XYZ file of C-alpha atoms in Angstrom:
126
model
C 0.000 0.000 0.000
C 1.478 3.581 -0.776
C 0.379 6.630 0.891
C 0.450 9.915 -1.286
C 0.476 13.346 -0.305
C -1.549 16.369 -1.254
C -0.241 19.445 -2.978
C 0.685 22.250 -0.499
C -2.196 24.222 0.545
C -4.597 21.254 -0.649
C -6.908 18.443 0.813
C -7.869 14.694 -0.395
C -11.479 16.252 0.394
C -11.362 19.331 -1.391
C -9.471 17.543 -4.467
C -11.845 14.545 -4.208
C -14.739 15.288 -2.747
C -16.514 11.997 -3.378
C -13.925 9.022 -3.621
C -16.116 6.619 -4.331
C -17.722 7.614 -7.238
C -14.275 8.652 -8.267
C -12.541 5.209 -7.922
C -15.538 3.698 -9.658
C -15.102 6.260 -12.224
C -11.874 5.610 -12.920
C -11.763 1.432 -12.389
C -15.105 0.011 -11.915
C -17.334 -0.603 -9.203
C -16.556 -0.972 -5.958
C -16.677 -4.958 -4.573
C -16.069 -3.830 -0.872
C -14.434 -2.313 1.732
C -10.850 -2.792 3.520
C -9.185 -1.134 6.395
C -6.102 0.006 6.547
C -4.838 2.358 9.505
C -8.063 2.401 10.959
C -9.636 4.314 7.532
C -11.853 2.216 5.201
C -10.758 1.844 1.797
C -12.515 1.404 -1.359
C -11.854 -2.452 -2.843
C -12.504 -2.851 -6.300
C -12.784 -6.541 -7.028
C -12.689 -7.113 -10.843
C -11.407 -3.639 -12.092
C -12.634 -3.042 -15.899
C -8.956 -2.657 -17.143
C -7.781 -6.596 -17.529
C -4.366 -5.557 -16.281
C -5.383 -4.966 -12.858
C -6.574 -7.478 -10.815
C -7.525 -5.466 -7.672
C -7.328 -2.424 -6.677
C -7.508 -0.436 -2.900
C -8.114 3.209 -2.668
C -9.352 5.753 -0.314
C -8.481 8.352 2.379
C -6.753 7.714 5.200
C -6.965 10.106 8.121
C -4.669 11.365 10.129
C -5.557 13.343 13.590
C -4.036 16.338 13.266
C -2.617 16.135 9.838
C -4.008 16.223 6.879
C -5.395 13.129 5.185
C -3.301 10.938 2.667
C -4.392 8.686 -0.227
C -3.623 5.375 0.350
C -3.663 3.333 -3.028
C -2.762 -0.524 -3.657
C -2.819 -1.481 -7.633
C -2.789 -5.097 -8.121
C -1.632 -6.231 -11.631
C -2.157 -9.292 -13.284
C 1.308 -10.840 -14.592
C 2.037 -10.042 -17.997
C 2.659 -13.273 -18.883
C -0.634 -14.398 -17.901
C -2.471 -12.014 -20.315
C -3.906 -12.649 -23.599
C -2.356 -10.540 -26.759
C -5.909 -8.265 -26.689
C -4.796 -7.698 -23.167
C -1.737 -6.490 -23.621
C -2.977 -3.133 -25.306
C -4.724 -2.319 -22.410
C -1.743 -1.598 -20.868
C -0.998 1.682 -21.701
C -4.724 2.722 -20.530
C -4.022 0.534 -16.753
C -1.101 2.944 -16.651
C -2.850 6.156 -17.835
C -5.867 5.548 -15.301
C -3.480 4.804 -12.787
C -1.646 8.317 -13.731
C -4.794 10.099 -14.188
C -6.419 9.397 -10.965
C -3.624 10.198 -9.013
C -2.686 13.322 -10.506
C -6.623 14.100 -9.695
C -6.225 13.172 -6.036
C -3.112 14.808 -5.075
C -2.679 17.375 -7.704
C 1.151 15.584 -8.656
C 1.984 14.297 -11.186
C 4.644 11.098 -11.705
C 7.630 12.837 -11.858
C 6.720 15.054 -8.494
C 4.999 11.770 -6.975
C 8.468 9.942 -7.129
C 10.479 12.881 -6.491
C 8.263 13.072 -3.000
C 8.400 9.810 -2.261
C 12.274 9.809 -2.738
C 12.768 12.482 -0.101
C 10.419 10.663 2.100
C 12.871 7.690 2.053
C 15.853 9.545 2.283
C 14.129 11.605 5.313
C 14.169 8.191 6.707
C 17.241 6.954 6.468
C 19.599 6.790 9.507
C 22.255 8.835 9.559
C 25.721 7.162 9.270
């Protein structure tokens, strides 16, 4: 499961004020719930893109801090696909881009950039 972070300035509720239309909007509908951190997440069973096989998504709240997305993408092996399959790839990747850049206002190269300080804000010092 990653976490994501809003833009500064910005909230997961004012960005996305109904997730779970959202998620369903952008993968299918929603098979159930999961919790994670003590938040329930949006499970999506049998996403509409073959290349995922499940997907998590939601809010997860923080007291005192502002909430974070909290996403899990599931992929099917691409070995296990069939050829028709294998085009769908390129929209997995753009919904995957496209939602996230909704929710937290990033986009991939700022997403990875974050989450590369985060790790190195985590390292111990030698």
């Amino acid at each position: 499961m990653k976490e994501y972070k809003m833009r500064r300035g910005e909230t997961l509720e004012e960005r996305i004020p109904d997730m779970e239309a959202t998620v369903e909007d952008y993968f299918g509908p929603i098979t159930g719930t999961e919790e994670f951190k003590g938040s329930d997440l949006y499970v999506v069973g049998e996403p509409k893109n073959p290349v995922f096989t499940r997907i998590v998504a939601g809010a997860v709240k923080y007291s005192g801090k502002k909430d974070k997305l909290a996403v899990n993408f599931e992929e099917a092996d691409p070995a296990d696909l069939a050829p028709e399959d294998l085009e769908a790839a390129g929209e997995a990747v753009s919904a995957k881009n496209d939602f996230l850049l909704e929710a937290t206002g990033r986009d991939a190269k700022s997403r990875r950039d974050s989450m590369k300080r985060a790790v190195e804000d985590d390292a111990p010092d030698v």
